[in-house]
Amino acid sequence: RWGNLTCIETGGDDVLAFVRAIDGEAVTCVFNLTETAAAWPKAVAAGAALTTINGAAAGAALPPFGAVMMRGA
């Protein structure tokens, strides 16, 4: 595996967030792992979304099983 993986504390088990980085490029990923909506983690700054899943939006409450992948850390 290349690059670095840095986990971000989200305050619970419902949301998984991490940054994957290599050679000055980074992608921040945020996943709601539950079947109910989850609050956007305060430790994650919303950025420009590269892709979203299940209607999720950067910085907003995450829908059930929603995810956002954003450029930058």
PDB file of N, CA and C in Angstrom:
ATOM      1  N   ARG A   1       0.855  -1.169   0.000  1.00  0.00           N
ATOM      2  CA  ARG A   1       0.000   0.000   0.000  1.00  0.00           C
ATOM      3  C   ARG A   1       0.891   1.217   0.000  1.00  0.00           C
ATOM      4  N   TRP A   2       0.510   2.226  -0.735  1.00  0.00           N
ATOM      5  CA  TRP A   2       1.283   3.460  -0.821  1.00  0.00           C
ATOM      6  C   TRP A   2       0.548   4.582  -0.113  1.00  0.00           C
ATOM      7  N   GLY A   3       1.295   5.560   0.370  1.00  0.00           N
ATOM      8  CA  GLY A   3       0.685   6.721   1.002  1.00  0.00           C
ATOM      9  C   GLY A   3       0.392   6.490   2.470  1.00  0.00           C
ATOM     10  N   ASN A   4      -0.340   7.436   3.026  1.00  0.00           N
ATOM     11  CA  ASN A   4      -0.680   7.414   4.445  1.00  0.00           C
ATOM     12  C   ASN A   4      -2.180   7.351   4.632  1.00  0.00           C
ATOM     13  N   LEU A   5      -2.596   6.690   5.695  1.00  0.00           N
ATOM     14  CA  LEU A   5      -3.992   6.632   6.094  1.00  0.00           C
ATOM     15  C   LEU A   5      -4.074   7.188   7.501  1.00  0.00           C
ATOM     16  N   THR A   6      -4.861   8.247   7.675  1.00  0.00           N
ATOM     17  CA  THR A   6      -5.019   8.873   8.987  1.00  0.00           C
ATOM     18  C   THR A   6      -6.487   8.835   9.375  1.00  0.00           C
ATOM     19  N   CYS A   7      -6.802   8.124  10.457  1.00  0.00           N
ATOM     20  CA  CYS A   7      -8.180   8.064  10.945  1.00  0.00           C
ATOM     21  C   CYS A   7      -8.531   9.372  11.643  1.00  0.00           C
ATOM     22  N   ILE A   8      -9.793   9.769  11.514  1.00  0.00           N
ATOM     23  CA  ILE A   8     -10.296  10.983  12.154  1.00  0.00           C
ATOM     24  C   ILE A   8     -11.304  10.565  13.213  1.00  0.00           C
ATOM     25  N   GLU A   9     -11.135  11.073  14.427  1.00  0.00           N
ATOM     26  CA  GLU A   9     -12.054  10.763  15.522  1.00  0.00           C
ATOM     27  C   GLU A   9     -13.408  11.409  15.224  1.00  0.00           C
ATOM     28  N   THR A  10     -14.465  10.590  15.230  1.00  0.00           N
ATOM     29  CA  THR A  10     -15.801  11.104  14.915  1.00  0.00           C
ATOM     30  C   THR A  10     -16.715  11.158  16.129  1.00  0.00           C
ATOM     31  N   GLY A  11     -16.257  10.657  17.256  1.00  0.00           N
ATOM     32  CA  GLY A  11     -17.051  10.728  18.472  1.00  0.00           C
ATOM     33  C   GLY A  11     -18.004   9.557  18.663  1.00  0.00           C
ATOM     34  N   GLY A  12     -17.894   8.537  17.838  1.00  0.00           N
ATOM     35  CA  GLY A  12     -18.777   7.377  17.999  1.00  0.00           C
ATOM     36  C   GLY A  12     -18.473   6.319  16.959  1.00  0.00           C
ATOM     37  N   ASP A  13     -19.314   5.294  16.945  1.00  0.00           N
ATOM     38  CA  ASP A  13     -19.116   4.182  16.027  1.00  0.00           C
ATOM     39  C   ASP A  13     -19.972   4.283  14.773  1.00  0.00           C
ATOM     40  N   ASP A  14     -20.866   5.270  14.711  1.00  0.00           N
ATOM     41  CA  ASP A  14     -21.789   5.380  13.574  1.00  0.00           C
ATOM     42  C   ASP A  14     -21.120   5.898  12.308  1.00  0.00           C
ATOM     43  N   VAL A  15     -20.104   6.744  12.463  1.00  0.00           N
ATOM     44  CA  VAL A  15     -19.465   7.397  11.320  1.00  0.00           C
ATOM     45  C   VAL A  15     -17.975   7.057  11.299  1.00  0.00           C
ATOM     46  N   LEU A  16     -17.500   6.671  10.126  1.00  0.00           N
ATOM     47  CA  LEU A  16     -16.084   6.399   9.902  1.00  0.00           C
ATOM     48  C   LEU A  16     -15.534   7.511   9.022  1.00  0.00           C
ATOM     49  N   ALA A  17     -14.418   8.099   9.426  1.00  0.00           N
ATOM     50  CA  ALA A  17     -13.788   9.155   8.619  1.00  0.00           C
ATOM     51  C   ALA A  17     -12.278   8.963   8.628  1.00  0.00           C
ATOM     52  N   PHE A  18     -11.676   9.200   7.469  1.00  0.00           N
ATOM     53  CA  PHE A  18     -10.230   9.097   7.359  1.00  0.00           C
ATOM     54  C   PHE A  18      -9.731   9.924   6.192  1.00  0.00           C
ATOM     55  N   VAL A  19      -8.411  10.185   6.204  1.00  0.00           N
ATOM     56  CA  VAL A  19      -7.731  10.878   5.109  1.00  0.00           C
ATOM     57  C   VAL A  19      -6.721   9.919   4.516  1.00  0.00           C
ATOM     58  N   ARG A  20      -6.732   9.813   3.218  1.00  0.00           N
ATOM     59  CA  ARG A  20      -5.745   9.009   2.484  1.00  0.00           C
ATOM     60  C   ARG A  20      -4.895   9.987   1.693  1.00  0.00           C
ATOM     61  N   ALA A  21      -3.576   9.965   1.874  1.00  0.00           N
ATOM     62  CA  ALA A  21      -2.700  10.958   1.252  1.00  0.00           C
ATOM     63  C   ALA A  21      -1.438  10.325   0.686  1.00  0.00           C
ATOM     64  N   ILE A  22      -0.970  10.895  -0.436  1.00  0.00           N
ATOM     65  CA  ILE A  22       0.295  10.498  -1.041  1.00  0.00           C
ATOM     66  C   ILE A  22       0.761  11.626  -1.961  1.00  0.00           C
ATOM     67  N   ASP A  23       2.037  11.910  -1.931  1.00  0.00           N
ATOM     68  CA  ASP A  23       2.658  12.886  -2.835  1.00  0.00           C
ATOM     69  C   ASP A  23       1.925  14.235  -2.887  1.00  0.00           C
ATOM     70  N   GLY A  24       1.509  14.741  -1.738  1.00  0.00           N
ATOM     71  CA  GLY A  24       0.874  16.046  -1.676  1.00  0.00           C
ATOM     72  C   GLY A  24      -0.596  16.066  -2.065  1.00  0.00           C
ATOM     73  N   GLU A  25      -1.151  14.935  -2.428  1.00  0.00           N
ATOM     74  CA  GLU A  25      -2.574  14.815  -2.756  1.00  0.00           C
ATOM     75  C   GLU A  25      -3.271  14.100  -1.606  1.00  0.00           C
ATOM     76  N   ALA A  26      -4.512  14.502  -1.318  1.00  0.00           N
ATOM     77  CA  ALA A  26      -5.248  13.864  -0.231  1.00  0.00           C
ATOM     78  C   ALA A  26      -6.722  13.759  -0.584  1.00  0.00           C
ATOM     79  N   VAL A  27      -7.343  12.722  -0.054  1.00  0.00           N
ATOM     80  CA  VAL A  27      -8.788  12.531  -0.169  1.00  0.00           C
ATOM     81  C   VAL A  27      -9.309  12.244   1.237  1.00  0.00           C
ATOM     82  N   THR A  28     -10.325  12.985   1.638  1.00  0.00           N
ATOM     83  CA  THR A  28     -10.979  12.753   2.918  1.00  0.00           C
ATOM     84  C   THR A  28     -12.268  11.987   2.651  1.00  0.00           C
ATOM     85  N   CYS A  29     -12.486  10.903   3.389  1.00  0.00           N
ATOM     86  CA  CYS A  29     -13.655  10.047   3.199  1.00  0.00           C
ATOM     87  C   CYS A  29     -14.459   9.999   4.492  1.00  0.00           C
ATOM     88  N   VAL A  30     -15.789  10.140   4.361  1.00  0.00           N
ATOM     89  CA  VAL A  30     -16.680  10.100   5.518  1.00  0.00           C
ATOM     90  C   VAL A  30     -17.827   9.140   5.191  1.00  0.00           C
ATOM     91  N   PHE A  31     -18.056   8.145   6.051  1.00  0.00           N
ATOM     92  CA  PHE A  31     -19.062   7.121   5.814  1.00  0.00           C
ATOM     93  C   PHE A  31     -20.005   7.016   7.007  1.00  0.00           C
ATOM     94  N   ASN A  32     -21.304   7.002   6.757  1.00  0.00           N
ATOM     95  CA  ASN A  32     -22.287   6.672   7.777  1.00  0.00           C
ATOM     96  C   ASN A  32     -22.510   5.171   7.681  1.00  0.00           C
ATOM     97  N   LEU A  33     -22.199   4.444   8.727  1.00  0.00           N
ATOM     98  CA  LEU A  33     -22.259   2.991   8.715  1.00  0.00           C
ATOM     99  C   LEU A  33     -23.579   2.439   9.238  1.00  0.00           C
ATOM    100  N   THR A  34     -24.579   3.302   9.406  1.00  0.00           N
ATOM    101  CA  THR A  34     -25.841   2.872  10.010  1.00  0.00           C
ATOM    102  C   THR A  34     -27.024   3.083   9.072  1.00  0.00           C
ATOM    103  N   GLU A  35     -28.161   2.541   9.482  1.00  0.00           N
ATOM    104  CA  GLU A  35     -29.391   2.671   8.701  1.00  0.00           C
ATOM    105  C   GLU A  35     -30.223   3.886   9.105  1.00  0.00           C
ATOM    106  N   THR A  36     -29.650   4.756   9.934  1.00  0.00           N
ATOM    107  CA  THR A  36     -30.308   6.010  10.288  1.00  0.00           C
ATOM    108  C   THR A  36     -29.367   7.176   9.976  1.00  0.00           C
ATOM    109  N   ALA A  37     -29.927   8.368   9.825  1.00  0.00           N
ATOM    110  CA  ALA A  37     -29.112   9.560   9.543  1.00  0.00           C
ATOM    111  C   ALA A  37     -28.128   9.800  10.687  1.00  0.00           C
ATOM    112  N   ALA A  38     -26.977  10.367  10.351  1.00  0.00           N
ATOM    113  CA  ALA A  38     -25.941  10.662  11.347  1.00  0.00           C
ATOM    114  C   ALA A  38     -25.419  12.075  11.126  1.00  0.00           C
ATOM    115  N   ALA A  39     -25.081  12.757  12.209  1.00  0.00           N
ATOM    116  CA  ALA A  39     -24.549  14.116  12.123  1.00  0.00           C
ATOM    117  C   ALA A  39     -23.176  14.106  11.454  1.00  0.00           C
ATOM    118  N   TRP A  40     -22.888  15.171  10.705  1.00  0.00           N
ATOM    119  CA  TRP A  40     -21.558  15.354  10.106  1.00  0.00           C
ATOM    120  C   TRP A  40     -20.562  15.515  11.247  1.00  0.00           C
ATOM    121  N   PRO A  41     -19.436  14.806  11.248  1.00  0.00           N
ATOM    122  CA  PRO A  41     -18.476  14.916  12.348  1.00  0.00           C
ATOM    123  C   PRO A  41     -17.854  16.315  12.431  1.00  0.00           C
ATOM    124  N   LYS A  42     -17.822  16.870  13.626  1.00  0.00           N
ATOM    125  CA  LYS A  42     -17.267  18.216  13.834  1.00  0.00           C
ATOM    126  C   LYS A  42     -15.787  18.287  13.473  1.00  0.00           C
ATOM    127  N   ALA A  43     -15.073  17.179  13.570  1.00  0.00           N
ATOM    128  CA  ALA A  43     -13.631  17.162  13.298  1.00  0.00           C
ATOM    129  C   ALA A  43     -13.307  17.160  11.807  1.00  0.00           C
ATOM    130  N   VAL A  44     -14.330  17.093  10.954  1.00  0.00           N
ATOM    131  CA  VAL A  44     -14.105  17.025   9.513  1.00  0.00           C
ATOM    132  C   VAL A  44     -14.609  18.307   8.848  1.00  0.00           C
ATOM    133  N   ALA A  45     -13.700  19.027   8.207  1.00  0.00           N
ATOM    134  CA  ALA A  45     -14.089  20.221   7.454  1.00  0.00           C
ATOM    135  C   ALA A  45     -14.699  19.794   6.130  1.00  0.00           C
ATOM    136  N   ALA A  46     -15.821  20.402   5.768  1.00  0.00           N
ATOM    137  CA  ALA A  46     -16.460  20.090   4.486  1.00  0.00           C
ATOM    138  C   ALA A  46     -15.640  20.693   3.358  1.00  0.00           C
ATOM    139  N   GLY A  47     -15.460  19.922   2.312  1.00  0.00           N
ATOM    140  CA  GLY A  47     -14.708  20.382   1.152  1.00  0.00           C
ATOM    141  C   GLY A  47     -15.466  20.080  -0.119  1.00  0.00           C
ATOM    142  N   ALA A  48     -14.790  20.237  -1.234  1.00  0.00           N
ATOM    143  CA  ALA A  48     -15.404  19.964  -2.537  1.00  0.00           C
ATOM    144  C   ALA A  48     -15.535  18.454  -2.721  1.00  0.00           C
ATOM    145  N   ALA A  49     -16.754  17.988  -2.899  1.00  0.00           N
ATOM    146  CA  ALA A  49     -17.008  16.559  -3.029  1.00  0.00           C
ATOM    147  C   ALA A  49     -16.515  16.031  -4.367  1.00  0.00           C
ATOM    148  N   LEU A  50     -15.787  14.925  -4.306  1.00  0.00           N
ATOM    149  CA  LEU A  50     -15.396  14.206  -5.511  1.00  0.00           C
ATOM    150  C   LEU A  50     -16.516  13.260  -5.921  1.00  0.00           C
ATOM    151  N   THR A  51     -17.115  12.625  -4.922  1.00  0.00           N
ATOM    152  CA  THR A  51     -18.253  11.738  -5.162  1.00  0.00           C
ATOM    153  C   THR A  51     -19.054  11.613  -3.874  1.00  0.00           C
ATOM    154  N   THR A  52     -20.329  11.285  -4.036  1.00  0.00           N
ATOM    155  CA  THR A  52     -21.207  11.080  -2.885  1.00  0.00           C
ATOM    156  C   THR A  52     -22.008   9.797  -3.105  1.00  0.00           C
ATOM    157  N   ILE A  53     -22.520   9.252  -2.011  1.00  0.00           N
ATOM    158  CA  ILE A  53     -23.313   8.029  -2.065  1.00  0.00           C
ATOM    159  C   ILE A  53     -24.597   8.232  -1.278  1.00  0.00           C
ATOM    160  N   ASN A  54     -25.705   7.760  -1.819  1.00  0.00           N
ATOM    161  CA  ASN A  54     -27.029   7.796  -1.173  1.00  0.00           C
ATOM    162  C   ASN A  54     -27.486   9.213  -0.829  1.00  0.00           C
ATOM    163  N   GLY A  55     -27.150  10.179  -1.659  1.00  0.00           N
ATOM    164  CA  GLY A  55     -27.632  11.545  -1.465  1.00  0.00           C
ATOM    165  C   GLY A  55     -26.887  12.345  -0.413  1.00  0.00           C
ATOM    166  N   ALA A  56     -25.751  11.875   0.031  1.00  0.00           N
ATOM    167  CA  ALA A  56     -24.963  12.601   1.033  1.00  0.00           C
ATOM    168  C   ALA A  56     -24.403  13.884   0.435  1.00  0.00           C
ATOM    169  N   ALA A  57     -24.151  14.875   1.302  1.00  0.00           N
ATOM    170  CA  ALA A  57     -23.541  16.141   0.889  1.00  0.00           C
ATOM    171  C   ALA A  57     -22.519  16.545   1.938  1.00  0.00           C
ATOM    172  N   ALA A  58     -21.406  17.081   1.497  1.00  0.00           N
ATOM    173  CA  ALA A  58     -20.340  17.490   2.412  1.00  0.00           C
ATOM    174  C   ALA A  58     -20.851  18.531   3.396  1.00  0.00           C
ATOM    175  N   GLY A  59     -20.622  18.289   4.672  1.00  0.00           N
ATOM    176  CA  GLY A  59     -20.983  19.230   5.715  1.00  0.00           C
ATOM    177  C   GLY A  59     -22.394  19.078   6.248  1.00  0.00           C
ATOM    178  N   ALA A  60     -23.214  18.255   5.611  1.00  0.00           N
ATOM    179  CA  ALA A  60     -24.607  18.062   6.035  1.00  0.00           C
ATOM    180  C   ALA A  60     -24.749  16.725   6.757  1.00  0.00           C
ATOM    181  N   ALA A  61     -25.895  16.536   7.416  1.00  0.00           N
ATOM    182  CA  ALA A  61     -26.159  15.244   8.046  1.00  0.00           C
ATOM    183  C   ALA A  61     -26.042  14.148   6.995  1.00  0.00           C
ATOM    184  N   LEU A  62     -25.442  13.058   7.367  1.00  0.00           N
ATOM    185  CA  LEU A  62     -25.247  11.938   6.440  1.00  0.00           C
ATOM    186  C   LEU A  62     -26.486  11.047   6.436  1.00  0.00           C
ATOM    187  N   PRO A  63     -27.041  10.770   5.264  1.00  0.00           N
ATOM    188  CA  PRO A  63     -28.197   9.870   5.203  1.00  0.00           C
ATOM    189  C   PRO A  63     -27.777   8.442   5.537  1.00  0.00           C
ATOM    190  N   PRO A  64     -28.744   7.546   5.755  1.00  0.00           N
ATOM    191  CA  PRO A  64     -28.397   6.157   6.037  1.00  0.00           C
ATOM    192  C   PRO A  64     -27.453   5.596   4.972  1.00  0.00           C
ATOM    193  N   PHE A  65     -26.384   4.994   5.430  1.00  0.00           N
ATOM    194  CA  PHE A  65     -25.363   4.390   4.568  1.00  0.00           C
ATOM    195  C   PHE A  65     -24.818   5.375   3.527  1.00  0.00           C
ATOM    196  N   GLY A  66     -24.852   6.657   3.852  1.00  0.00           N
ATOM    197  CA  GLY A  66     -24.333   7.684   2.971  1.00  0.00           C
ATOM    198  C   GLY A  66     -22.836   7.865   3.135  1.00  0.00           C
ATOM    199  N   ALA A  67     -22.219   8.430   2.103  1.00  0.00           N
ATOM    200  CA  ALA A  67     -20.771   8.661   2.146  1.00  0.00           C
ATOM    201  C   ALA A  67     -20.410   9.847   1.278  1.00  0.00           C
ATOM    202  N   VAL A  68     -19.313  10.508   1.648  1.00  0.00           N
ATOM    203  CA  VAL A  68     -18.764  11.620   0.865  1.00  0.00           C
ATOM    204  C   VAL A  68     -17.258  11.431   0.784  1.00  0.00           C
ATOM    205  N   MET A  69     -16.718  11.600  -0.405  1.00  0.00           N
ATOM    206  CA  MET A  69     -15.283  11.621  -0.610  1.00  0.00           C
ATOM    207  C   MET A  69     -14.919  12.997  -1.149  1.00  0.00           C
ATOM    208  N   MET A  70     -13.977  13.676  -0.474  1.00  0.00           N
ATOM    209  CA  MET A  70     -13.634  15.058  -0.803  1.00  0.00           C
ATOM    210  C   MET A  70     -12.147  15.203  -1.075  1.00  0.00           C
ATOM    211  N   ARG A  71     -11.812  16.112  -1.961  1.00  0.00           N
ATOM    212  CA  ARG A  71     -10.407  16.428  -2.226  1.00  0.00           C
ATOM    213  C   ARG A  71      -9.866  17.229  -1.047  1.00  0.00           C
ATOM    214  N   GLY A  72      -8.655  16.899  -0.627  1.00  0.00           N
ATOM    215  CA  GLY A  72      -7.992  17.636   0.445  1.00  0.00           C
ATOM    216  C   GLY A  72      -8.168  16.999   1.796  1.00  0.00           C
ATOM    217  N   ALA A  73      -7.425  17.549   2.740  1.00  0.00           N
ATOM    218  CA  ALA A  73      -7.471  17.022   4.107  1.00  0.00           C
ATOM    219  C   ALA A  73      -8.004  18.055   5.064  1.00  0.00           C
TER     220      ALA A  73
END
